[in-house]
Structures are given as C-alpha cells and as structure tokens.
Short mmCIF file of C-alpha atoms in Angstrom, two decimals:
data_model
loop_
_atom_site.label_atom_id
_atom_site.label_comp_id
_atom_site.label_asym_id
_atom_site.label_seq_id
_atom_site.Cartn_x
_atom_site.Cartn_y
_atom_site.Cartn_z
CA UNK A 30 -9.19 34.30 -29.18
CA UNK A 31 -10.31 31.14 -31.09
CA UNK A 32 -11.24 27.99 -28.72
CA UNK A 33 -9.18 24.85 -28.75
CA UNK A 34 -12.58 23.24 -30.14
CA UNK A 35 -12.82 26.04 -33.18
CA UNK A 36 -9.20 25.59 -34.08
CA UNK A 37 -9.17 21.71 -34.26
CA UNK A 38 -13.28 22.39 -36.23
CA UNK A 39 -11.17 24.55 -38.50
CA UNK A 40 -8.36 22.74 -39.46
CA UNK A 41 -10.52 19.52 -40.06
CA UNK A 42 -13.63 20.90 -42.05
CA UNK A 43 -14.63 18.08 -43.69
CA UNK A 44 -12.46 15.56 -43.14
CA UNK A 45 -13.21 12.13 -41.21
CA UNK A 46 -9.60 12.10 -40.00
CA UNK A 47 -6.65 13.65 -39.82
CA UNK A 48 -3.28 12.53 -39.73
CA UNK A 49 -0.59 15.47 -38.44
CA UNK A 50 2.97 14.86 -37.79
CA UNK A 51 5.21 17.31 -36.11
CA UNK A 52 9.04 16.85 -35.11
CA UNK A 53 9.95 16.87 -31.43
CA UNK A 54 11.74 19.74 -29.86
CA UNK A 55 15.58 20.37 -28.75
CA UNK A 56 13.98 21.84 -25.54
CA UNK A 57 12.30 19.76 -22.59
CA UNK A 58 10.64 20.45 -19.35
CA UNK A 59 12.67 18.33 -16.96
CA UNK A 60 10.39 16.68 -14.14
CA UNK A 61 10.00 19.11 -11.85
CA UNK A 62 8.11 21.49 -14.16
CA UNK A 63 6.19 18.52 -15.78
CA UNK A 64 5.06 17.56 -12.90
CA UNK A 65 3.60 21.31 -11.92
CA UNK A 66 1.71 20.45 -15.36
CA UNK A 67 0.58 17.27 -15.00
CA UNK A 68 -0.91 18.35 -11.33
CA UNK A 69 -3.21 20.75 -12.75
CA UNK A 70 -4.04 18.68 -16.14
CA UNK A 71 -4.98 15.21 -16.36
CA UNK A 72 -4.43 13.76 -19.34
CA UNK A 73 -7.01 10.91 -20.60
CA UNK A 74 -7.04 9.51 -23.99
CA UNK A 75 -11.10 9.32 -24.46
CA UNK A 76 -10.17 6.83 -27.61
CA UNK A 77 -7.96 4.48 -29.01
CA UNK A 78 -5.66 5.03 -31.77
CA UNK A 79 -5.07 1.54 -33.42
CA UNK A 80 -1.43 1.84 -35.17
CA UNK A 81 -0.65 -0.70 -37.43
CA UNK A 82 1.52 -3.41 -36.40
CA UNK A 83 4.20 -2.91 -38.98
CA UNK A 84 4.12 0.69 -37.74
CA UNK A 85 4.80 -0.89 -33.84
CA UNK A 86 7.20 -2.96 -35.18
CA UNK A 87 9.19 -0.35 -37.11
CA UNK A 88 9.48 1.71 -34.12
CA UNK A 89 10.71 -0.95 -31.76
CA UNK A 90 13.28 -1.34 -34.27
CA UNK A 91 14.40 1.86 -34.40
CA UNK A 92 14.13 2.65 -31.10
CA UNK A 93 16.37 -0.63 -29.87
CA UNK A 94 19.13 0.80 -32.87
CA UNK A 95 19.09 4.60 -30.75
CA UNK A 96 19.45 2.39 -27.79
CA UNK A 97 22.51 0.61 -28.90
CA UNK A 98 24.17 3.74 -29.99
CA UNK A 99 22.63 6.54 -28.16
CA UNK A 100 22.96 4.43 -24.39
CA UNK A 101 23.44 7.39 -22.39
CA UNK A 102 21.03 9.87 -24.07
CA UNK A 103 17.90 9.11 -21.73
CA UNK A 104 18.18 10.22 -18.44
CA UNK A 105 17.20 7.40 -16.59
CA UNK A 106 15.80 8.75 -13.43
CA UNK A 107 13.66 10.82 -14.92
CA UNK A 108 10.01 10.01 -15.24
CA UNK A 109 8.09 9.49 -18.14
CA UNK A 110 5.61 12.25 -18.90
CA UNK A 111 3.29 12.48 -21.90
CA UNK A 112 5.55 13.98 -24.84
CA UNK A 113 3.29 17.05 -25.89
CA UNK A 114 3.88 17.91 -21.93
CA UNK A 115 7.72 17.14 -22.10
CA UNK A 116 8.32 18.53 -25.52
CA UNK A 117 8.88 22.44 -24.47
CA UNK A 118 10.28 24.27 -27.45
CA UNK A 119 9.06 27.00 -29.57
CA UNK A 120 6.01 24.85 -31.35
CA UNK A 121 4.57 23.86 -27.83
CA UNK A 122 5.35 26.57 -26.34
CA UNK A 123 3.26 28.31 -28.65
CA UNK A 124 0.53 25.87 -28.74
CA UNK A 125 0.51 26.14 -24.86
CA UNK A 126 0.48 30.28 -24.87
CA UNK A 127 -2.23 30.81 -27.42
CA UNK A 128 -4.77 27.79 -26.96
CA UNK A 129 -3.44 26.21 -23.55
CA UNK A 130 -2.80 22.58 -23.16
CA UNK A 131 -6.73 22.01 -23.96
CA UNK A 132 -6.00 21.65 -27.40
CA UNK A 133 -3.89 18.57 -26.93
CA UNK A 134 -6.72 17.05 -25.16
CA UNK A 135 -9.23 17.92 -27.31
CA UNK A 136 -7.50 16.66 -30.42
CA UNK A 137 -6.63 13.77 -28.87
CA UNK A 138 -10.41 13.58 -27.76
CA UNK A 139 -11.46 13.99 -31.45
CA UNK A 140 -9.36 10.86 -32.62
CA UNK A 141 -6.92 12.73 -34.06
CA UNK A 142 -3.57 11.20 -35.22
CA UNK A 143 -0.79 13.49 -34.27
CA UNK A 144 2.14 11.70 -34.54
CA UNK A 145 5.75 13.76 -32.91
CA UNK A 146 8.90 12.61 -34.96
CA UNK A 147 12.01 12.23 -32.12
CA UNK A 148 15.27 11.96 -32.35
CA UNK A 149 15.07 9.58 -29.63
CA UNK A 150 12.03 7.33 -29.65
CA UNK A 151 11.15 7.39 -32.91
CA UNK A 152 7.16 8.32 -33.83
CA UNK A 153 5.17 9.15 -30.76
CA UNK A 154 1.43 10.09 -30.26
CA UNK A 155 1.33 13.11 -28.22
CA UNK A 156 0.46 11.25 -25.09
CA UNK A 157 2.93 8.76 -25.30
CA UNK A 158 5.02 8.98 -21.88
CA UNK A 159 8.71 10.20 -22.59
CA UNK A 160 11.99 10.22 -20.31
CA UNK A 161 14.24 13.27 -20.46
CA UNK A 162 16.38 12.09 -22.75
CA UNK A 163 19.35 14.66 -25.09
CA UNK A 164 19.63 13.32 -29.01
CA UNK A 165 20.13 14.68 -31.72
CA UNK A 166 18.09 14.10 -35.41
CA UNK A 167 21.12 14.88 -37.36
CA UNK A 168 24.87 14.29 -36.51
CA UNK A 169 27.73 16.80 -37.11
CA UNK A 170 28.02 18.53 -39.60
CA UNK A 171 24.40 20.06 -38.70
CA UNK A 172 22.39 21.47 -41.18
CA UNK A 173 23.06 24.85 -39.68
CA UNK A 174 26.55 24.57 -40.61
CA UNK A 175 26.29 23.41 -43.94
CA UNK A 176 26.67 26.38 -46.54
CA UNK A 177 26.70 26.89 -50.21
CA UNK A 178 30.63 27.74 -50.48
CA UNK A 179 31.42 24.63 -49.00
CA UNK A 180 28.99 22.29 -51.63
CA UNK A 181 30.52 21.16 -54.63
CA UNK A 182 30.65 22.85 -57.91
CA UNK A 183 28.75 21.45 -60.54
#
C-alpha cells in the first residue's frame, strides 16, 4: 500500500501548490462517532492557509442566505468537528479505508488547499469545524430524477 506521504508526493510532482476542491457528502458521523475519532487523532494545522478576503466575505454571504432559508438544517446541539472527520460518505470513507485519516493531516501539513463544497456552509478547508447539519445542494426535482423523456424536444 502507498503511504499518505507518497500519495500526496504523487499527485503534486512538481507543483508549488495545489488547489483541490471536493463536494461534501450526504452522509455524516453524528458526535458520538466523531468524537471516537477525534480521541485517537488530533488534528493540528502545522500552517496557515491565507484565503482571500473576498473569498471570506463571499462565504459569510452565502452562508447567512442558507441561514435565512435553511434555519432548521443544523442541528444545534451538536458539536462542531473538523469537516473531513464529519463528512462520512463514500469519498471519505474511502480516503479513511485505504490511506487512514493521515492523509488529511499530511496534506494539510504540506499547505495544501483542499477546499469541501457544502450544501450548508458553503467552501470549507478540511479542518474547518462543522455542526451536523441535513441540506441539500440541489432542490426537488433532483438530478436523479431528471430524465431525457421528460426534457424538451428540440
């Protein structure tokens, strides 16, 4: 099996930086099981990743918009966790099964921008703390239920 280390060497060859983005997934870890997680793995950002300020302010915007119209999607009495830990669906799971949570932390170790795309909050760096929270990136009718009989003839 390849290391975390040889994976992230791999993918970034040559390259001073990389900038990954990845959406979120329909499936989270609710606290009990983060917390079995976060007991065994500290996670420690080694360095900074400056993000722009139109960037901050973009998100703030969308995320107070969710809020307005999406008021009971976060579970409030949840916790907030780091999103790569909270995040539980097939991506992570596979990240998690084949190079452990390791590689988070040594990407995020390496300066690497991986940015998560949610429904919810917006764009996240994969350590940014997350509530439980149950929305949506589309609205009905899903993508899944669109088919070709029912788009118009040309």
């Amino acid at each position: 099996m390849v290391s975390p280390t040889q994976f992230i060497d791999e993918i970034r060859g040559e390259k001073e930086s990389i900038l990954m983005i990845t959406a979120c997934s329909g499936s989270k870890r609710r606290d009990y099981e983060c917390e079995k997680i976060v007991q065994k793995f500290q996670v420690h950002r080694d360095t900074q990743s400056p993000l722009s300020e139109s960037y901050n302010t973009l998100n703030r915007l969308f995320r107070q918009c969710v809020e307005k119209y999406h008021p009971t999607a976060v579970d409030k009495d949840s916790k907030p966790y780091p999103a790569f830990i909270r995040y539980s669906g097939y991506f992570y799971r596979a990240v998690e099964e084949t190079y452990g949570l390791e590689l988070w932390k040594e990407a995020l170790n390496q300066g690497w921008n991986i940015l998560i795309l949610s429904a919810y909050y917006g764009f996240l760096q994969i350590d940014d703390p997350i509530q439980y929270y149950n929305c949506l990136l589309y609205t009905s009718p899903s993508p899944r239920d669109l088919s070709t009989s029912r788009m118009p003839s040309s």
